[in-house]
Amino acid sequence: MKLVERMPRVQVTLMPEEAEDMWHTYNLLQIGDSLMASTIRKVQTESSTGSVGSSRVRTTLCLCVDTIDFDSQACQLRVKGTNIQENQYVKMGAYHTIELELNRKFTLAKKIWDSVVLDRIEQACDPTQKADVAAVVMQEGLANLVLVTPAMTLLRAKVEVTIPRKRRGSCTQHEKALDRFYEAVMQGILRHINFDVVKCILVASPGFVKDQFMAYLFREAVRQDSKILLENRPKFMLVHSSSGHKYSLKEILCDPAVTARLSDTKAAGEVKALEDFYKMLQHEPDRAFYGLAHVEKASEALAIDILLISDKLFRHQDVATRSRYVRLVDNVRDNGGTPHLSLPCTELTQLSGVAAILRFPIADLSEPEDDSTSDEE
């Protein structure tokens, strides 16, 4: 994300440069915000003879945001709202839907700029906050190439090749199909992985598929004199997975060997924080709290060392409820704790979206008053 212009506490102009930037924009937008961006509008015109025609024109509109729709697979973001500035093509108060595009700037204005929004902008515009972990999760005939960023997991390529079974006395067709499959995966790696940024490439599969692929990869790298693969060979790491589907990525990142290897990457910090919480919950439950009300009590006691909170909670449209979550994050940070805001929502759903590891145990915590906001969404 490129920061084009900033007017502190008023508005900010940003330009999304890659798919992940759409995710950051989705988390920045709230209902009631003002969004100005370039868009295409279908306009009807009437000639002097009374005939009616229509044309599509590009214009810049400023909308009061009413609906936000994000497609996580395609990383497309559509924003619907009412026009709040005079325009020659669109009347005041008319509805329009803007689809934000890569490399086209937009201007966002808010009534309230809290610390979570400002941190999100800093994270999105920080060039070091990029995908520093890549993974190839594969099985015979199927491979998913993903980039793991601090905010989300991006599926960059999916390779599917039909592999015929081995026949008695002949394996020719089977081996030729495997070579085609491995070649397609290799080309996907060269096309989608930036070796200047990525620190580690995980190659995972059940059985010996990963070993056979790595043997093919570097045999071809030597034959083709591919310096980029040969120079980055130490970045590749073989890991076991139960399948070649994308959901196996979670078990891969939880592998102790992988955690040790990824100790200096951003993705590992969030995975390790969640693992530490579950271990603490098992062995020292007085130092592992979850649920908004209980975590707030621990924050008041200045006891929180690590706060785990789902970024889904900050998309709550009620200002008072959102302010409650922001206040919790600010209190933890001000008192020397470490908040993790970009954890996957699915990991914290059963914990009401909020959990904390404490510096010291708090026993006999009084039951907080029942509050419906702790069960938000």
mmCIF file of C-alpha atoms in Angstrom:
data_model
loop_
_atom_site.group_PDB
_atom_site.id
_atom_site.type_symbol
_atom_site.label_atom_id
_atom_site.label_comp_id
_atom_site.label_asym_id
_atom_site.label_seq_id
_atom_site.Cartn_x
_atom_site.Cartn_y
_atom_site.Cartn_z
ATOM 1 C CA MET A 1 0.000 0.000 0.000
ATOM 2 C CA LYS A 2 1.287 3.428 -0.930
ATOM 3 C CA LEU A 3 0.526 6.432 1.260
ATOM 4 C CA VAL A 4 -0.179 9.261 -1.190
ATOM 5 C CA GLU A 5 -1.347 12.014 1.173
ATOM 6 C CA ARG A 6 -2.332 12.348 4.811
ATOM 7 C CA MET A 7 -4.269 15.037 6.630
ATOM 8 C CA PRO A 8 -3.963 13.955 10.298
ATOM 9 C CA ARG A 9 -7.281 13.118 11.954
ATOM 10 C CA VAL A 10 -9.169 14.224 8.811
ATOM 11 C CA GLN A 11 -8.507 12.035 5.786
ATOM 12 C CA VAL A 12 -5.896 9.837 4.118
ATOM 13 C CA THR A 13 -5.231 9.044 0.448
ATOM 14 C CA LEU A 14 -3.946 5.547 -0.263
ATOM 15 C CA MET A 15 -3.121 3.467 -3.343
ATOM 16 C CA PRO A 16 -3.451 -0.342 -3.110
ATOM 17 C CA GLU A 17 -0.581 -2.012 -4.973
ATOM 18 C CA GLU A 18 -1.218 -5.726 -4.354
ATOM 19 C CA ALA A 19 -4.043 -8.095 -3.415
ATOM 20 C CA GLU A 20 -3.330 -8.020 0.330
ATOM 21 C CA ASP A 21 -3.854 -4.252 0.348
ATOM 22 C CA MET A 22 -7.551 -4.874 -0.358
ATOM 23 C CA TRP A 23 -7.749 -6.813 2.937
ATOM 24 C CA HIS A 24 -6.208 -3.878 4.800
ATOM 25 C CA THR A 25 -8.652 -1.496 3.112
ATOM 26 C CA TYR A 26 -11.566 -3.743 4.106
ATOM 27 C CA ASN A 27 -10.454 -3.485 7.739
ATOM 28 C CA LEU A 28 -10.062 0.289 7.495
ATOM 29 C CA LEU A 29 -13.555 0.935 6.114
ATOM 30 C CA GLN A 30 -16.587 1.356 8.366
ATOM 31 C CA ILE A 31 -20.205 2.228 7.680
ATOM 32 C CA GLY A 32 -20.583 6.012 7.823
ATOM 33 C CA ASP A 33 -17.086 6.747 6.469
ATOM 34 C CA SER A 34 -16.608 8.927 3.386
ATOM 35 C CA LEU A 35 -14.873 7.281 0.423
ATOM 36 C CA MET A 36 -13.747 9.147 -2.690
ATOM 37 C CA ALA A 37 -12.539 7.053 -5.635
ATOM 38 C CA SER A 38 -12.613 6.739 -9.387
ATOM 39 C CA THR A 39 -15.451 4.595 -10.733
ATOM 40 C CA ILE A 40 -17.477 3.832 -13.843
ATOM 41 C CA ARG A 41 -21.110 4.999 -14.088
ATOM 42 C CA LYS A 42 -23.685 4.123 -16.710
ATOM 43 C CA VAL A 43 -25.240 7.393 -17.889
ATOM 44 C CA GLN A 44 -28.371 7.836 -19.991
ATOM 45 C CA THR A 45 -28.542 10.728 -22.435
ATOM 46 C CA GLU A 46 -31.429 12.127 -24.467
ATOM 47 C CA SER A 47 -30.826 13.730 -27.847
ATOM 48 C CA SER A 48 -32.682 16.693 -29.326
ATOM 49 C CA THR A 49 -34.839 14.257 -31.318
ATOM 50 C CA GLY A 50 -35.953 12.465 -28.151
ATOM 51 C CA SER A 51 -33.952 9.276 -28.644
ATOM 52 C CA VAL A 52 -32.366 7.866 -25.493
ATOM 53 C CA GLY A 53 -28.882 6.377 -25.434
ATOM 54 C CA SER A 54 -26.562 5.159 -22.711
ATOM 55 C CA SER A 55 -22.823 5.214 -22.224
ATOM 56 C CA ARG A 56 -20.304 4.289 -19.550
ATOM 57 C CA VAL A 57 -18.190 7.133 -18.213
ATOM 58 C CA ARG A 58 -15.385 7.234 -15.692
ATOM 59 C CA THR A 59 -15.892 9.757 -12.938
ATOM 60 C CA THR A 60 -14.846 10.413 -9.341
ATOM 61 C CA LEU A 61 -17.507 10.033 -6.662
ATOM 62 C CA CYS A 62 -17.560 10.620 -2.927
ATOM 63 C CA LEU A 63 -19.810 8.149 -1.121
ATOM 64 C CA CYS A 64 -21.105 7.833 2.416
ATOM 65 C CA VAL A 65 -20.358 4.136 2.990
ATOM 66 C CA ASP A 66 -23.456 2.016 3.498
ATOM 67 C CA THR A 67 -22.394 -1.565 2.585
ATOM 68 C CA ILE A 68 -18.950 -3.202 2.373
ATOM 69 C CA ASP A 69 -18.495 -6.449 0.447
ATOM 70 C CA PHE A 70 -15.126 -8.245 0.381
ATOM 71 C CA ASP A 71 -14.363 -11.385 -1.655
ATOM 72 C CA SER A 72 -11.439 -13.011 0.171
ATOM 73 C CA GLN A 73 -10.688 -15.479 -2.636
ATOM 74 C CA ALA A 74 -10.461 -12.918 -5.432
ATOM 75 C CA CYS A 75 -9.379 -10.086 -3.068
ATOM 76 C CA GLN A 76 -12.012 -7.785 -4.553
ATOM 77 C CA LEU A 77 -13.636 -5.009 -2.541
ATOM 78 C CA ARG A 78 -16.965 -3.368 -3.401
ATOM 79 C CA VAL A 79 -18.336 -0.403 -1.459
ATOM 80 C CA LYS A 80 -21.944 0.771 -1.802
ATOM 81 C CA GLY A 81 -23.199 4.101 -0.574
ATOM 82 C CA THR A 82 -24.928 7.386 -1.363
ATOM 83 C CA ASN A 83 -23.305 10.215 -3.261
ATOM 84 C CA ILE A 84 -22.526 13.166 -0.958
ATOM 85 C CA GLN A 85 -20.814 15.548 -3.409
ATOM 86 C CA GLU A 86 -22.171 17.292 -6.489
ATOM 87 C CA ASN A 87 -21.336 15.451 -9.708
ATOM 88 C CA GLN A 88 -22.387 16.052 -13.315
ATOM 89 C CA TYR A 89 -23.398 12.398 -13.777
ATOM 90 C CA VAL A 90 -24.748 11.380 -10.359
ATOM 91 C CA LYS A 91 -27.330 13.213 -8.269
ATOM 92 C CA MET A 92 -26.862 13.940 -4.584
ATOM 93 C CA GLY A 93 -28.170 11.037 -2.505
ATOM 94 C CA ALA A 94 -28.130 8.562 -5.416
ATOM 95 C CA TYR A 95 -26.780 5.087 -4.685
ATOM 96 C CA HIS A 96 -23.639 3.798 -6.370
ATOM 97 C CA THR A 97 -21.240 0.879 -5.915
ATOM 98 C CA ILE A 98 -17.498 1.471 -6.232
ATOM 99 C CA GLU A 99 -15.183 -1.462 -6.891
ATOM 100 C CA LEU A 100 -11.762 -0.447 -5.625
ATOM 101 C CA GLU A 101 -8.976 -1.264 -8.063
ATOM 102 C CA LEU A 102 -5.253 -1.902 -7.738
ATOM 103 C CA ASN A 103 -3.010 1.068 -8.544
ATOM 104 C CA ARG A 104 -5.923 3.527 -8.346
ATOM 105 C CA LYS A 105 -5.864 5.859 -5.376
ATOM 106 C CA PHE A 106 -8.794 6.494 -3.039
ATOM 107 C CA THR A 107 -9.393 8.970 -0.237
ATOM 108 C CA LEU A 108 -10.874 7.878 3.082
ATOM 109 C CA ALA A 109 -12.340 10.287 5.645
ATOM 110 C CA LYS A 110 -13.522 9.249 9.116
ATOM 111 C CA LYS A 111 -15.236 10.920 12.030
ATOM 112 C CA ILE A 112 -13.112 8.973 14.531
ATOM 113 C CA TRP A 113 -9.486 7.959 13.953
ATOM 114 C CA ASP A 114 -8.586 5.505 16.721
ATOM 115 C CA SER A 115 -5.237 3.834 17.387
ATOM 116 C CA VAL A 116 -6.228 0.560 15.709
ATOM 117 C CA VAL A 117 -7.010 2.339 12.416
ATOM 118 C CA LEU A 118 -3.737 4.295 12.550
ATOM 119 C CA ASP A 119 -1.771 1.101 13.276
ATOM 120 C CA ARG A 120 -3.487 -0.643 10.361
ATOM 121 C CA ILE A 121 -2.414 2.169 8.003
ATOM 122 C CA GLU A 122 1.175 1.985 9.271
ATOM 123 C CA GLN A 123 1.201 -1.799 8.833
ATOM 124 C CA ALA A 124 -0.271 -1.629 5.321
ATOM 125 C CA CYS A 125 2.219 1.032 4.176
ATOM 126 C CA ASP A 126 5.298 -0.524 5.797
ATOM 127 C CA PRO A 127 7.372 -2.157 2.998
ATOM 128 C CA THR A 128 8.830 -4.687 5.473
ATOM 129 C CA GLN A 129 5.330 -5.997 6.318
ATOM 130 C CA LYS A 130 5.214 -8.318 3.336
ATOM 131 C CA ALA A 131 4.875 -12.058 2.808
ATOM 132 C CA ASP A 132 8.141 -13.455 4.156
ATOM 133 C CA VAL A 133 6.942 -17.083 4.212
ATOM 134 C CA ALA A 134 5.808 -19.131 1.209
ATOM 135 C CA ALA A 135 4.459 -22.681 1.228
ATOM 136 C CA VAL A 136 3.873 -25.354 -1.399
ATOM 137 C CA VAL A 137 1.309 -27.795 0.024
ATOM 138 C CA MET A 138 1.071 -30.774 -2.305
ATOM 139 C CA GLN A 139 0.091 -34.352 -2.989
ATOM 140 C CA GLU A 140 0.176 -36.363 -6.199
ATOM 141 C CA GLY A 141 -1.631 -34.303 -8.833
ATOM 142 C CA LEU A 142 -2.512 -31.351 -6.546
ATOM 143 C CA ALA A 143 -0.429 -28.431 -5.288
ATOM 144 C CA ASN A 144 -1.377 -25.153 -3.575
ATOM 145 C CA LEU A 145 1.174 -22.351 -3.597
ATOM 146 C CA VAL A 146 0.429 -19.826 -0.837
ATOM 147 C CA LEU A 147 2.063 -16.733 0.615
ATOM 148 C CA VAL A 148 1.730 -16.208 4.368
ATOM 149 C CA THR A 149 1.529 -12.526 5.298
ATOM 150 C CA PRO A 150 1.121 -10.905 8.727
ATOM 151 C CA ALA A 151 -2.575 -10.330 7.948
ATOM 152 C CA MET A 152 -3.766 -13.207 5.777
ATOM 153 C CA THR A 153 -2.891 -16.222 3.659
ATOM 154 C CA LEU A 154 -2.912 -15.601 -0.097
ATOM 155 C CA LEU A 155 -3.438 -18.480 -2.527
ATOM 156 C CA ARG A 156 -1.236 -17.537 -5.478
ATOM 157 C CA ALA A 157 -1.541 -20.681 -7.614
ATOM 158 C CA LYS A 158 -3.332 -24.006 -7.652
ATOM 159 C CA VAL A 159 -1.922 -26.786 -9.837
ATOM 160 C CA GLU A 160 -4.047 -29.819 -10.714
ATOM 161 C CA VAL A 161 -2.806 -32.569 -13.043
ATOM 162 C CA THR A 162 -4.404 -35.983 -13.564
ATOM 163 C CA ILE A 163 -1.878 -38.689 -12.655
ATOM 164 C CA PRO A 164 -2.623 -42.127 -14.172
ATOM 165 C CA ARG A 165 -2.055 -45.158 -11.978
ATOM 166 C CA LYS A 166 0.962 -47.367 -12.468
ATOM 167 C CA ARG A 167 0.272 -50.338 -14.723
ATOM 168 C CA ARG A 168 1.824 -53.748 -14.379
ATOM 169 C CA GLY A 169 5.031 -53.823 -16.369
ATOM 170 C CA SER A 170 4.824 -50.131 -17.422
ATOM 171 C CA CYS A 171 5.116 -46.887 -15.439
ATOM 172 C CA THR A 172 5.773 -44.614 -18.436
ATOM 173 C CA GLN A 173 2.472 -42.706 -18.419
ATOM 174 C CA HIS A 174 2.591 -42.314 -14.631
ATOM 175 C CA GLU A 175 6.119 -40.887 -14.679
ATOM 176 C CA LYS A 176 5.419 -38.547 -17.615
ATOM 177 C CA ALA A 177 2.365 -37.149 -15.823
ATOM 178 C CA LEU A 178 4.410 -36.620 -12.632
ATOM 179 C CA ASP A 179 7.065 -34.731 -14.601
ATOM 180 C CA ARG A 180 4.365 -32.465 -16.090
ATOM 181 C CA PHE A 181 2.976 -31.887 -12.592
ATOM 182 C CA TYR A 182 6.385 -31.078 -11.071
ATOM 183 C CA GLU A 183 7.200 -28.757 -13.989
ATOM 184 C CA ALA A 184 3.946 -26.824 -13.469
ATOM 185 C CA VAL A 185 4.686 -26.451 -9.748
ATOM 186 C CA MET A 186 8.240 -25.287 -10.469
ATOM 187 C CA GLN A 187 6.969 -22.635 -12.881
ATOM 188 C CA GLY A 188 4.464 -21.508 -10.253
ATOM 189 C CA ILE A 189 7.277 -21.041 -7.728
ATOM 190 C CA LEU A 190 9.360 -19.005 -10.184
ATOM 191 C CA ARG A 191 6.357 -16.874 -11.173
ATOM 192 C CA HIS A 192 4.809 -16.115 -7.796
ATOM 193 C CA ILE A 193 7.612 -16.136 -5.186
ATOM 194 C CA ASN A 194 9.796 -13.065 -4.717
ATOM 195 C CA PHE A 195 13.032 -14.568 -3.412
ATOM 196 C CA ASP A 196 14.287 -11.130 -2.354
ATOM 197 C CA VAL A 197 11.500 -10.903 0.242
ATOM 198 C CA VAL A 198 10.658 -14.509 1.170
ATOM 199 C CA LYS A 199 12.907 -15.927 3.878
ATOM 200 C CA CYS A 200 11.601 -19.488 3.914
ATOM 201 C CA ILE A 201 9.742 -21.758 1.471
ATOM 202 C CA LEU A 202 7.949 -24.709 3.055
ATOM 203 C CA VAL A 203 7.398 -27.743 0.823
ATOM 204 C CA ALA A 204 4.882 -30.068 2.482
ATOM 205 C CA SER A 205 3.151 -33.287 1.469
ATOM 206 C CA PRO A 206 2.147 -36.698 2.767
ATOM 207 C CA GLY A 207 4.573 -39.528 1.956
ATOM 208 C CA PHE A 208 7.525 -38.927 -0.366
ATOM 209 C CA VAL A 209 5.924 -36.535 -2.858
ATOM 210 C CA LYS A 210 7.848 -33.567 -1.436
ATOM 211 C CA ASP A 211 11.180 -35.415 -1.645
ATOM 212 C CA GLN A 212 10.563 -36.464 -5.251
ATOM 213 C CA PHE A 213 9.544 -32.915 -6.162
ATOM 214 C CA MET A 214 12.657 -31.384 -4.576
ATOM 215 C CA ALA A 215 14.866 -33.872 -6.419
ATOM 216 C CA TYR A 216 13.148 -32.909 -9.707
ATOM 217 C CA LEU A 217 13.292 -29.162 -8.900
ATOM 218 C CA PHE A 218 17.036 -28.966 -8.386
ATOM 219 C CA ARG A 219 17.848 -31.479 -11.102
ATOM 220 C CA GLU A 220 16.033 -29.174 -13.516
ATOM 221 C CA ALA A 221 17.625 -26.100 -11.927
ATOM 222 C CA VAL A 222 21.074 -27.534 -12.692
ATOM 223 C CA ARG A 223 20.064 -28.562 -16.222
ATOM 224 C CA GLN A 224 18.526 -25.167 -16.990
ATOM 225 C CA ASP A 225 21.216 -23.270 -15.063
ATOM 226 C CA SER A 226 18.530 -21.509 -12.989
ATOM 227 C CA LYS A 227 20.675 -19.384 -10.699
ATOM 228 C CA ILE A 228 17.688 -18.033 -8.731
ATOM 229 C CA LEU A 229 16.757 -21.550 -7.563
ATOM 230 C CA LEU A 230 20.323 -22.707 -6.925
ATOM 231 C CA GLU A 231 21.227 -19.577 -4.943
ATOM 232 C CA ASN A 232 18.093 -19.848 -2.776
ATOM 233 C CA ARG A 233 18.280 -23.601 -2.126
ATOM 234 C CA PRO A 234 18.887 -23.102 1.649
ATOM 235 C CA LYS A 235 15.485 -21.370 1.940
ATOM 236 C CA PHE A 236 13.592 -24.572 1.069
ATOM 237 C CA MET A 237 12.401 -26.739 3.963
ATOM 238 C CA LEU A 238 10.652 -30.127 3.731
ATOM 239 C CA VAL A 239 7.713 -30.702 6.097
ATOM 240 C CA HIS A 240 5.146 -33.465 6.512
ATOM 241 C CA SER A 241 1.457 -32.661 6.000
ATOM 242 C CA SER A 242 -1.646 -34.842 6.049
ATOM 243 C CA SER A 243 -2.802 -33.697 2.588
ATOM 244 C CA GLY A 244 -2.103 -31.290 -0.249
ATOM 245 C CA HIS A 245 -5.080 -29.051 0.508
ATOM 246 C CA LYS A 246 -4.756 -25.499 1.780
ATOM 247 C CA TYR A 247 -6.201 -26.269 5.216
ATOM 248 C CA SER A 248 -3.092 -28.372 5.987
ATOM 249 C CA LEU A 249 -1.131 -25.117 6.301
ATOM 250 C CA LYS A 250 -2.226 -24.735 9.914
ATOM 251 C CA GLU A 251 -0.664 -28.037 11.022
ATOM 252 C CA ILE A 252 2.490 -27.156 9.067
ATOM 253 C CA LEU A 253 2.960 -23.833 10.880
ATOM 254 C CA CYS A 254 2.382 -25.548 14.239
ATOM 255 C CA ASP A 255 5.211 -28.037 13.630
ATOM 256 C CA PRO A 256 7.995 -27.351 16.219
ATOM 257 C CA ALA A 257 10.708 -27.702 13.566
ATOM 258 C CA VAL A 258 8.965 -25.129 11.396
ATOM 259 C CA THR A 259 8.433 -22.778 14.340
ATOM 260 C CA ALA A 260 12.162 -22.882 15.118
ATOM 261 C CA ARG A 261 13.071 -22.195 11.492
ATOM 262 C CA LEU A 262 10.592 -19.321 11.205
ATOM 263 C CA SER A 263 11.597 -17.676 14.477
ATOM 264 C CA ASP A 264 12.584 -14.438 12.709
ATOM 265 C CA THR A 265 9.489 -14.178 10.527
ATOM 266 C CA LYS A 266 6.264 -12.336 11.335
ATOM 267 C CA ALA A 267 3.869 -15.231 10.752
ATOM 268 C CA ALA A 268 5.606 -17.368 13.363
ATOM 269 C CA GLY A 269 5.006 -14.799 16.124
ATOM 270 C CA GLU A 270 1.231 -15.056 15.882
ATOM 271 C CA VAL A 271 1.215 -18.851 15.601
ATOM 272 C CA LYS A 272 3.504 -19.149 18.630
ATOM 273 C CA ALA A 273 1.354 -16.733 20.666
ATOM 274 C CA LEU A 274 -1.733 -18.871 20.128
ATOM 275 C CA GLU A 275 0.161 -22.089 20.923
ATOM 276 C CA ASP A 276 1.523 -20.516 24.128
ATOM 277 C CA PHE A 277 -1.999 -19.553 25.169
ATOM 278 C CA TYR A 278 -3.320 -23.109 24.817
ATOM 279 C CA LYS A 279 -0.325 -24.484 26.737
ATOM 280 C CA MET A 280 -0.878 -21.928 29.492
ATOM 281 C CA LEU A 281 -4.587 -22.787 29.604
ATOM 282 C CA GLN A 282 -3.682 -26.432 30.136
ATOM 283 C CA HIS A 283 -0.901 -26.051 32.698
ATOM 284 C CA GLU A 284 -1.567 -22.696 34.446
ATOM 285 C CA PRO A 285 -5.223 -21.777 33.880
ATOM 286 C CA ASP A 286 -4.953 -18.854 36.323
ATOM 287 C CA ARG A 287 -2.696 -17.133 33.758
ATOM 288 C CA ALA A 288 -4.866 -17.779 30.682
ATOM 289 C CA PHE A 289 -8.062 -15.739 30.362
ATOM 290 C CA TYR A 290 -10.567 -15.523 27.516
ATOM 291 C CA GLY A 291 -13.812 -13.683 26.884
ATOM 292 C CA LEU A 292 -14.001 -9.892 26.765
ATOM 293 C CA ALA A 293 -15.242 -9.285 30.301
ATOM 294 C CA HIS A 294 -12.613 -11.488 31.989
ATOM 295 C CA VAL A 295 -9.786 -10.098 29.842
ATOM 296 C CA GLU A 296 -10.873 -6.546 30.720
ATOM 297 C CA LYS A 297 -10.651 -7.450 34.424
ATOM 298 C CA ALA A 298 -7.102 -8.720 33.869
ATOM 299 C CA SER A 299 -6.236 -5.524 31.990
ATOM 300 C CA GLU A 300 -7.485 -3.418 34.919
ATOM 301 C CA ALA A 301 -5.124 -5.418 37.151
ATOM 302 C CA LEU A 302 -2.216 -4.583 34.737
ATOM 303 C CA ALA A 303 -1.627 -8.326 34.409
ATOM 304 C CA ILE A 304 -1.732 -8.885 30.627
ATOM 305 C CA ASP A 305 1.522 -9.868 28.942
ATOM 306 C CA ILE A 306 0.152 -10.983 25.540
ATOM 307 C CA LEU A 307 -3.281 -10.054 24.168
ATOM 308 C CA LEU A 308 -4.822 -12.144 21.376
ATOM 309 C CA ILE A 309 -7.722 -10.416 19.672
ATOM 310 C CA SER A 310 -9.464 -11.117 16.382
ATOM 311 C CA ASP A 311 -9.395 -8.236 13.908
ATOM 312 C CA LYS A 312 -12.996 -9.166 13.077
ATOM 313 C CA LEU A 313 -14.080 -7.442 16.296
ATOM 314 C CA PHE A 314 -12.844 -4.064 15.045
ATOM 315 C CA ARG A 315 -15.331 -4.179 12.170
ATOM 316 C CA HIS A 316 -18.210 -3.810 14.642
ATOM 317 C CA GLN A 317 -20.449 -0.972 13.476
ATOM 318 C CA ASP A 318 -21.490 0.178 16.960
ATOM 319 C CA VAL A 319 -19.078 2.974 17.946
ATOM 320 C CA ALA A 320 -19.291 2.246 21.691
ATOM 321 C CA THR A 321 -18.534 -1.449 21.219
ATOM 322 C CA ARG A 322 -15.620 -0.801 18.862
ATOM 323 C CA SER A 323 -14.247 1.822 21.279
ATOM 324 C CA ARG A 324 -14.318 -0.811 24.021
ATOM 325 C CA TYR A 325 -12.027 -3.100 22.000
ATOM 326 C CA VAL A 326 -9.743 -0.199 21.055
ATOM 327 C CA ARG A 327 -9.512 0.876 24.698
ATOM 328 C CA LEU A 328 -8.510 -2.662 25.692
ATOM 329 C CA VAL A 329 -5.713 -2.759 23.091
ATOM 330 C CA ASP A 330 -4.467 0.693 24.126
ATOM 331 C CA ASN A 331 -4.424 -0.233 27.832
ATOM 332 C CA VAL A 332 -2.435 -3.404 27.172
ATOM 333 C CA ARG A 333 0.081 -1.581 24.980
ATOM 334 C CA ASP A 334 0.451 1.323 27.449
ATOM 335 C CA ASN A 335 1.199 -1.123 30.279
ATOM 336 C CA GLY A 336 3.951 -2.966 28.426
ATOM 337 C CA GLY A 337 1.883 -5.820 26.964
ATOM 338 C CA THR A 338 1.971 -7.095 23.390
ATOM 339 C CA PRO A 339 -1.306 -7.109 21.420
ATOM 340 C CA HIS A 340 -1.697 -9.423 18.397
ATOM 341 C CA LEU A 341 -4.517 -8.056 16.216
ATOM 342 C CA SER A 342 -4.210 -10.069 13.001
ATOM 343 C CA LEU A 343 -4.884 -13.589 14.192
ATOM 344 C CA PRO A 344 -7.289 -15.658 12.076
ATOM 345 C CA CYS A 345 -10.855 -15.240 13.335
ATOM 346 C CA THR A 346 -11.506 -18.992 13.266
ATOM 347 C CA GLU A 347 -8.783 -19.579 15.837
ATOM 348 C CA LEU A 348 -10.455 -17.342 18.419
ATOM 349 C CA THR A 349 -14.138 -17.928 17.698
ATOM 350 C CA GLN A 350 -14.579 -20.336 20.604
ATOM 351 C CA LEU A 351 -12.812 -17.847 22.892
ATOM 352 C CA SER A 352 -15.246 -14.989 22.035
ATOM 353 C CA GLY A 353 -12.539 -13.413 19.902
ATOM 354 C CA VAL A 354 -10.411 -12.271 22.880
ATOM 355 C CA ALA A 355 -7.805 -14.100 24.975
ATOM 356 C CA ALA A 356 -4.811 -13.131 27.092
ATOM 357 C CA ILE A 357 -1.690 -14.591 28.670
ATOM 358 C CA LEU A 358 -1.008 -12.992 32.061
ATOM 359 C CA ARG A 359 2.279 -12.014 33.678
ATOM 360 C CA PHE A 360 1.142 -13.421 37.016
ATOM 361 C CA PRO A 361 -1.787 -15.608 38.085
ATOM 362 C CA ILE A 362 -5.037 -14.021 39.220
ATOM 363 C CA ALA A 363 -6.969 -16.460 41.379
ATOM 364 C CA ASP A 364 -10.563 -16.095 42.590
ATOM 365 C CA LEU A 365 -11.463 -13.600 39.905
ATOM 366 C CA SER A 366 -14.940 -12.315 40.638
ATOM 367 C CA GLU A 367 -17.471 -13.143 37.942
ATOM 368 C CA PRO A 368 -17.934 -10.023 35.790
ATOM 369 C CA GLU A 369 -21.357 -8.686 35.060
ATOM 370 C CA ASP A 370 -23.068 -10.298 32.080
ATOM 371 C CA ASP A 371 -22.469 -8.132 29.020
ATOM 372 C CA SER A 372 -23.960 -8.936 25.640
ATOM 373 C CA THR A 373 -21.066 -7.280 23.823
ATOM 374 C CA SER A 374 -18.763 -10.117 24.868
ATOM 375 C CA ASP A 375 -20.729 -12.383 22.539
ATOM 376 C CA GLU A 376 -20.388 -9.993 19.610
ATOM 377 C CA GLU A 377 -20.924 -11.630 16.286
#
